PDB file of C-alpha atoms in Angstrom:
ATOM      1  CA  UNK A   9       0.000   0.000   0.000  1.00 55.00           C
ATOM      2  CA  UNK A  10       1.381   3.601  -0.752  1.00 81.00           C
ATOM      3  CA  UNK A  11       2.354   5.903   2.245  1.00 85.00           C
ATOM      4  CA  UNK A  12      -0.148   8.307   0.581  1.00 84.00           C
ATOM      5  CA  UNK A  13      -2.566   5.950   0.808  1.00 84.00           C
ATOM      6  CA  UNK A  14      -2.123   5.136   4.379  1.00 87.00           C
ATOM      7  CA  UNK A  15      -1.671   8.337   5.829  1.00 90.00           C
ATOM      8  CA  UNK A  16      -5.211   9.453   4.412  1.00 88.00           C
ATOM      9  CA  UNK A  17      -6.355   6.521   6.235  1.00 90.00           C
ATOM     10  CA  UNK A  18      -4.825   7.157   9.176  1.00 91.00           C
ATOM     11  CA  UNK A  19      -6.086  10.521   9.102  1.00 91.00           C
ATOM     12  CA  UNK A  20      -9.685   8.998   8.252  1.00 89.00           C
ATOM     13  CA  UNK A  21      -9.736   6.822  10.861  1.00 91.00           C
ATOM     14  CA  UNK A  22     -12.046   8.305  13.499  1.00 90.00           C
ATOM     15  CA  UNK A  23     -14.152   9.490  10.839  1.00 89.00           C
ATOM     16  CA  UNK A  24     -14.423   6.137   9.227  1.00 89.00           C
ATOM     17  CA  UNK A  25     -14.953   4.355  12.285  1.00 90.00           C
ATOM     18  CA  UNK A  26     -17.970   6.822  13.404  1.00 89.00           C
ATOM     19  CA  UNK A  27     -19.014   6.174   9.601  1.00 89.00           C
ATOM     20  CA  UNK A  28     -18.756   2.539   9.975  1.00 89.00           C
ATOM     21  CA  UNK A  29     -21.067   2.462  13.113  1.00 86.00           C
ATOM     22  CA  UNK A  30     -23.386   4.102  11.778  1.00 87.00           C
ATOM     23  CA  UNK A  31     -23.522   2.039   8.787  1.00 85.00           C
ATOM     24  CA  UNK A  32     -23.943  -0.592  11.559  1.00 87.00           C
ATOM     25  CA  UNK A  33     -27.094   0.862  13.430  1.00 82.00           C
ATOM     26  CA  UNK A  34     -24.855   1.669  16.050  1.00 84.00           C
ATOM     27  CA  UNK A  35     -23.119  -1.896  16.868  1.00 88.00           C
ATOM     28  CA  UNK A  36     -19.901  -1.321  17.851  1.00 90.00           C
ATOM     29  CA  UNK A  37     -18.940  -5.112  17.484  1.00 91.00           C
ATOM     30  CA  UNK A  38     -20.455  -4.975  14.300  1.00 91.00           C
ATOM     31  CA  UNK A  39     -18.678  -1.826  12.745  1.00 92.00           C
ATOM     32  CA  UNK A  40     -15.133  -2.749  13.876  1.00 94.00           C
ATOM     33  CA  UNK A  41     -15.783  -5.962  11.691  1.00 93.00           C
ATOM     34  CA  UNK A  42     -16.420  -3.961   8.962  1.00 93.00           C
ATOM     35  CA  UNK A  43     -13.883  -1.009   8.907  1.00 93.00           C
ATOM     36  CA  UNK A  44     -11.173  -4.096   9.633  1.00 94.00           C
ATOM     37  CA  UNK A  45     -12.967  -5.954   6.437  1.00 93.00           C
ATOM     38  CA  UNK A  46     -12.582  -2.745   4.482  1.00 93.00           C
ATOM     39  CA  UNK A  47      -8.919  -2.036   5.669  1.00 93.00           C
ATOM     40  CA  UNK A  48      -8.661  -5.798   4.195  1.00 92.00           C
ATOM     41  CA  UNK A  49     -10.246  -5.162   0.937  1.00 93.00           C
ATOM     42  CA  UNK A  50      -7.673  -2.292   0.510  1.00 89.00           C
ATOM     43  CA  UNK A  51      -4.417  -4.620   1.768  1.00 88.00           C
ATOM     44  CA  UNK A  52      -5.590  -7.883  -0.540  1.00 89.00           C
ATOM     45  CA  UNK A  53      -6.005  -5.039  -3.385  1.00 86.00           C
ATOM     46  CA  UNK A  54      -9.757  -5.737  -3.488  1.00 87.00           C
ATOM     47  CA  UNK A  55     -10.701  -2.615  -4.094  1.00 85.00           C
ATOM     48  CA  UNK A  56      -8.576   0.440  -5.187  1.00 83.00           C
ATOM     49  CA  UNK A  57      -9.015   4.139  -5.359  1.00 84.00           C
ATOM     50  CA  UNK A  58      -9.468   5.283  -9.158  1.00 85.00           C
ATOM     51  CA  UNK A  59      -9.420   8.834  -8.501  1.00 83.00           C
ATOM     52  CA  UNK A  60     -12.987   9.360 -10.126  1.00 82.00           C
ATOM     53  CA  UNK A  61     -13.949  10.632  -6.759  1.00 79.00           C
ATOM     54  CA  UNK A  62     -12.578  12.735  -3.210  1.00 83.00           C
ATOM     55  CA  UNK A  63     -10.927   9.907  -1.381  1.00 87.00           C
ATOM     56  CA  UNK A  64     -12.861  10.120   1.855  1.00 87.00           C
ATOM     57  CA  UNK A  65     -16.052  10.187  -0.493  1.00 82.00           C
ATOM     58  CA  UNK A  66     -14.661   6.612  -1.788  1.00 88.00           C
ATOM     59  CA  UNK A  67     -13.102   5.068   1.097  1.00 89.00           C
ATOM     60  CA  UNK A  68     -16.802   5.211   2.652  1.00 88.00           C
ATOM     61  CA  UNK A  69     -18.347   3.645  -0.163  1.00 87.00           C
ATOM     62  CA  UNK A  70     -16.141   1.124   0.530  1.00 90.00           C
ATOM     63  CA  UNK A  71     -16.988   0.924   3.997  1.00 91.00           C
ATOM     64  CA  UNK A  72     -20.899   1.032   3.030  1.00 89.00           C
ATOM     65  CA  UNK A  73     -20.382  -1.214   0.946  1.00 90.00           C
ATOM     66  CA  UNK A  74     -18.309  -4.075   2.823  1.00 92.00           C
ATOM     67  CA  UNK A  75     -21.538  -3.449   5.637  1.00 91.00           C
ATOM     68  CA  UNK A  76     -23.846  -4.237   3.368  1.00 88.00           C
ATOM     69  CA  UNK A  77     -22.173  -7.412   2.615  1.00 90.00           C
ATOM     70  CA  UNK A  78     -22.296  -8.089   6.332  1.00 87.00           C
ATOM     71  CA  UNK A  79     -26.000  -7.178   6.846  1.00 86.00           C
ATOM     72  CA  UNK A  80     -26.397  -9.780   4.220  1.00 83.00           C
ATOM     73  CA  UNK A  81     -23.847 -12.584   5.116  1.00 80.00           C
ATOM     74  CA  UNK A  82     -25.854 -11.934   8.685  1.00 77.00           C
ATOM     75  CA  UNK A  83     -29.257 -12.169   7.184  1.00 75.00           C
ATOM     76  CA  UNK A  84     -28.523 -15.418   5.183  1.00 67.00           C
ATOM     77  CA  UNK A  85     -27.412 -17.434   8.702  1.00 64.00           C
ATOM     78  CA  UNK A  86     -30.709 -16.182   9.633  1.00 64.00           C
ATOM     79  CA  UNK A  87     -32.862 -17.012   6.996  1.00 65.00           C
ATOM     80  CA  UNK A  88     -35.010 -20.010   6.397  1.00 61.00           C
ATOM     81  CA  UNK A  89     -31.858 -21.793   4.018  1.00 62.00           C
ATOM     82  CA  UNK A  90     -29.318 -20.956   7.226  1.00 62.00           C
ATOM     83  CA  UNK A  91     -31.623 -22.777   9.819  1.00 65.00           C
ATOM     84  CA  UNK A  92     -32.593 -25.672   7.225  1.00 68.00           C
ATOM     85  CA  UNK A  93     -28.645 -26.605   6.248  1.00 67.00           C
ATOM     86  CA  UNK A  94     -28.359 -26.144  10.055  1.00 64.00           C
ATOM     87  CA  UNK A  95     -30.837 -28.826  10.937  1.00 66.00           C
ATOM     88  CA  UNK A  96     -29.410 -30.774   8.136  1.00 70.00           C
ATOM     89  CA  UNK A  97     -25.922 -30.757   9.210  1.00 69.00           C
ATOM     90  CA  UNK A  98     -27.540 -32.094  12.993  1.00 64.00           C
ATOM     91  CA  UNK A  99     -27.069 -28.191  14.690  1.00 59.00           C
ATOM     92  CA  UNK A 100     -30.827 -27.260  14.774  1.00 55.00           C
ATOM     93  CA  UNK A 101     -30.859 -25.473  18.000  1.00 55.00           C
ATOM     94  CA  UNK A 102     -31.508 -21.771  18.432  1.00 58.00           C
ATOM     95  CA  UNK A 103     -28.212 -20.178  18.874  1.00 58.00           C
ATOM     96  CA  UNK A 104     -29.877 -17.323  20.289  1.00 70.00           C
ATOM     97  CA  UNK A 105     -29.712 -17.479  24.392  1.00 73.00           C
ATOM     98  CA  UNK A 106     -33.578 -16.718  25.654  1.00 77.00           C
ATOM     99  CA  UNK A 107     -33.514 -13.115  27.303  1.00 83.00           C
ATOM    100  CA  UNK A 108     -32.704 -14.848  31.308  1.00 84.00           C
ATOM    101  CA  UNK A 109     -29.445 -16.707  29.708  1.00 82.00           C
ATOM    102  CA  UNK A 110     -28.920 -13.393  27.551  1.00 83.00           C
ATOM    103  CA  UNK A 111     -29.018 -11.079  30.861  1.00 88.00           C
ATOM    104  CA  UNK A 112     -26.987 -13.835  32.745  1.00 87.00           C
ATOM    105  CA  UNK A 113     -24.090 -13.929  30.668  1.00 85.00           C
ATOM    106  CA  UNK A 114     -24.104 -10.084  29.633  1.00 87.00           C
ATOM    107  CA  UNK A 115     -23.341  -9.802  33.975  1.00 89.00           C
ATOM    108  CA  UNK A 116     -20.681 -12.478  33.838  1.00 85.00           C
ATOM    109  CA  UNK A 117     -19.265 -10.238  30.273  1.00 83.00           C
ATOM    110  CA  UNK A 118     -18.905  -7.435  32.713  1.00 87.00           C
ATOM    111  CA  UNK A 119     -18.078  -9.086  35.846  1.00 88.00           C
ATOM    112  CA  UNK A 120     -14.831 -10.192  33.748  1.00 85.00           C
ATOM    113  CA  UNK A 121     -14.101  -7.338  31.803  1.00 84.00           C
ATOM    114  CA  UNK A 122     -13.999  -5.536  35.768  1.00 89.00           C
ATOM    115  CA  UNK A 123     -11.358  -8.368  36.394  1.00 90.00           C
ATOM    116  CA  UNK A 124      -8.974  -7.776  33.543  1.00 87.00           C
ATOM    117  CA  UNK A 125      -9.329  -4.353  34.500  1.00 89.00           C
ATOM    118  CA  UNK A 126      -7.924  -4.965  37.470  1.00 93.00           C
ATOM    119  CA  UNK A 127      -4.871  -7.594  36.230  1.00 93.00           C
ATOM    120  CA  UNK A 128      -1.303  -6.015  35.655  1.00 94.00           C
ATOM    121  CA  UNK A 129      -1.325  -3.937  31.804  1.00 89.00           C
ATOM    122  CA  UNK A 130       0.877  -6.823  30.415  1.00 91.00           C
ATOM    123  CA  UNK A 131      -1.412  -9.846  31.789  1.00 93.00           C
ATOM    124  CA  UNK A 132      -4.316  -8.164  30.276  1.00 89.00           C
ATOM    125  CA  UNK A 133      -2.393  -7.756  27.262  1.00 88.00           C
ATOM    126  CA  UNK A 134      -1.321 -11.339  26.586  1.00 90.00           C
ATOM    127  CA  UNK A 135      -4.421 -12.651  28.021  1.00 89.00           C
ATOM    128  CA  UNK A 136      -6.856 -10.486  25.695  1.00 82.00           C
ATOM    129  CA  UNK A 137      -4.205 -11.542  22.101  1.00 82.00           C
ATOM    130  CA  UNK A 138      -5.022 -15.201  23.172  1.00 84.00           C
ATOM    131  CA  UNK A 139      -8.538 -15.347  24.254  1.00 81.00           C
ATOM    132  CA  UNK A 140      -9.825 -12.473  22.381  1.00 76.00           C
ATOM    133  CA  UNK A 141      -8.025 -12.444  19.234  1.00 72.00           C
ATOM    134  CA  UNK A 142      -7.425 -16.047  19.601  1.00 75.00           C
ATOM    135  CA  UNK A 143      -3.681 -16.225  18.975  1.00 79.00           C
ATOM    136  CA  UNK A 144      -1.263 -18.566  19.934  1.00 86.00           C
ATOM    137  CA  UNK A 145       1.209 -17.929  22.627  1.00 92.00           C
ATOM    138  CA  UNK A 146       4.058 -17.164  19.947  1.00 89.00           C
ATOM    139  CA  UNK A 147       1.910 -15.025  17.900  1.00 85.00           C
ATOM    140  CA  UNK A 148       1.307 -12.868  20.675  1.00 84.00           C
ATOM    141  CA  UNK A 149       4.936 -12.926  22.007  1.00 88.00           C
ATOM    142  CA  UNK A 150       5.625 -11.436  18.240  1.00 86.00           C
ATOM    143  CA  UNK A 151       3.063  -8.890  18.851  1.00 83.00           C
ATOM    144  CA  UNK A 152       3.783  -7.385  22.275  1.00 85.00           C
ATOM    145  CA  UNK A 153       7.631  -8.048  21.180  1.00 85.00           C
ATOM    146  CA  UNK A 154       8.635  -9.527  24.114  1.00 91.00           C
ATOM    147  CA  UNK A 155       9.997 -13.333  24.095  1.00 95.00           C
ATOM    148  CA  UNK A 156       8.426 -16.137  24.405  1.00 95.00           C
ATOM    149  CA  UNK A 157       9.426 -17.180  28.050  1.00 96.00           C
ATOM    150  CA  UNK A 158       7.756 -13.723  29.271  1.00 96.00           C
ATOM    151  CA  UNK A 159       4.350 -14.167  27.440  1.00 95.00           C
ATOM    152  CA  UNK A 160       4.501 -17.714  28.953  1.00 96.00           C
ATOM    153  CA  UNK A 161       5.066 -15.936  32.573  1.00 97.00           C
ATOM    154  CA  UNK A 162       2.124 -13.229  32.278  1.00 96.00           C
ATOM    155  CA  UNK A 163      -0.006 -16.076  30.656  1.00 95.00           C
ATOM    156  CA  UNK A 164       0.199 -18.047  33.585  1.00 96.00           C
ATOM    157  CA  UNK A 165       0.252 -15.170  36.047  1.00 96.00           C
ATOM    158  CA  UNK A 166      -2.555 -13.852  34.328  1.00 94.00           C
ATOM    159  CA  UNK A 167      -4.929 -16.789  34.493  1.00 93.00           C
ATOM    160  CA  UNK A 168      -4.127 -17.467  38.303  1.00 94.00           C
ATOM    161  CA  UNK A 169      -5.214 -14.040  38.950  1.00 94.00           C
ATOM    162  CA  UNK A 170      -8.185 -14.005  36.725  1.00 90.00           C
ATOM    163  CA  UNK A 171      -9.039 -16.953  38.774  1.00 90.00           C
ATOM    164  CA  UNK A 172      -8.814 -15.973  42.137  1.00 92.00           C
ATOM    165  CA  UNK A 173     -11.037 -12.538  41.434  1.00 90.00           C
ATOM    166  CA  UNK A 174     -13.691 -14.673  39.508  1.00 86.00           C
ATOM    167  CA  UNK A 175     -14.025 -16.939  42.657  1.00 85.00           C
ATOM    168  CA  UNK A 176     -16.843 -16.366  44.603  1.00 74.00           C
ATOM    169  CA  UNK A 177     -15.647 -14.306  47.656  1.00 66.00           C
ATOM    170  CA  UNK A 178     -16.557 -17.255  50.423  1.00 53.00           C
ATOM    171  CA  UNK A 179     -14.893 -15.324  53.109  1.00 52.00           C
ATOM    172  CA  UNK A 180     -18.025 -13.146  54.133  1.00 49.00           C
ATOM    173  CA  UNK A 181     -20.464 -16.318  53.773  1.00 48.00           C
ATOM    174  CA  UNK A 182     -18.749 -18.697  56.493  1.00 47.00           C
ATOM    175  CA  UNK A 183     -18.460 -15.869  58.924  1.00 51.00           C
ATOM    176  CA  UNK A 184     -21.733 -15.760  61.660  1.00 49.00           C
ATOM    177  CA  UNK A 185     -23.207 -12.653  62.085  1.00 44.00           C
TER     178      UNK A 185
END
């Protein structure tokens, strides 16, 4: 990609994103799919600026666009075809969690997100690449650029801490009153 190319986008960037969420009705999930899709149309060369047009007017088309082809990719798992080749291939459940399981695990979303907030930056760090962004212990040594043996040390401090704040706190509970 040109330097020209990625400065405008760097300089688009918090206009894109806000451009992106909207495109999104407001999910925030939803939109950073997108803009990352779009930045990946642009790095695969699957779409290109022609100059017909003002940059920024382009580069949201392109972000429009690549939501559009979300909203539909989203609507097809939903439609009639998704749920029939679901019960064929033996996974007719609803993946949707009824609103009491919904509500449940939206407190235990939060409950953890207040526990990473309160692990070391560097735990956090590693723990989020691997769980979140689902990379492998190497991968996210390469990305925090740190070795190997230190990702394997916050890992492991990470998830013992993680653990002991998720724990129910049993220390109130045996004491009388």
């Amino acid at each position: 990609m040109e330097r020209s190319i990625a400065d405008q986008l760097e300089t688009l960037h918090p206009d894109a994103f806000g451009w992106a969420l909207h495109c999104c009705a407001g999910n925030h999930a939803r939109a950073e799919d997108v803009l990352q899709n779009a930045y990946l149309k642009l790095a695969r060369e699957q779409a290109w600026h022609d100059g017909r047009s003002a940059f920024k007017t382009w580069w949201f088309g392109v972000i429009r666009l690549t939501a559009h082809e979300e909203f539909r990719r989203l609507r097809y798992r939903e439609s009639l075809l998704g749920r029939l080749l679901l019960q064929i291939s033996g996974q007719e459940h609803d993946p949707r969690p009824s609103p009491s399981r919904k509500m449940e695990m939206d407190e235990r979303a939060a409950e953890l997100r207040r526990c990473l907030a309160q692990l070391p930056a560097r735990q956090a760090e590693v723990l989020h690449l691997v769980f979140y962004q689902d990379l492998t212990l190497t991968e996210a040594a390469e990305v925090m650029r740190v070795s190997i043996g230190s990702v394997r040390q916050h890992y492991e401090r990470g998830k013992a801490r993680l653990r002991s704040l998720l724990q129910p706190d049993t220390t109130h509970e045996s004491q009388p009153r």
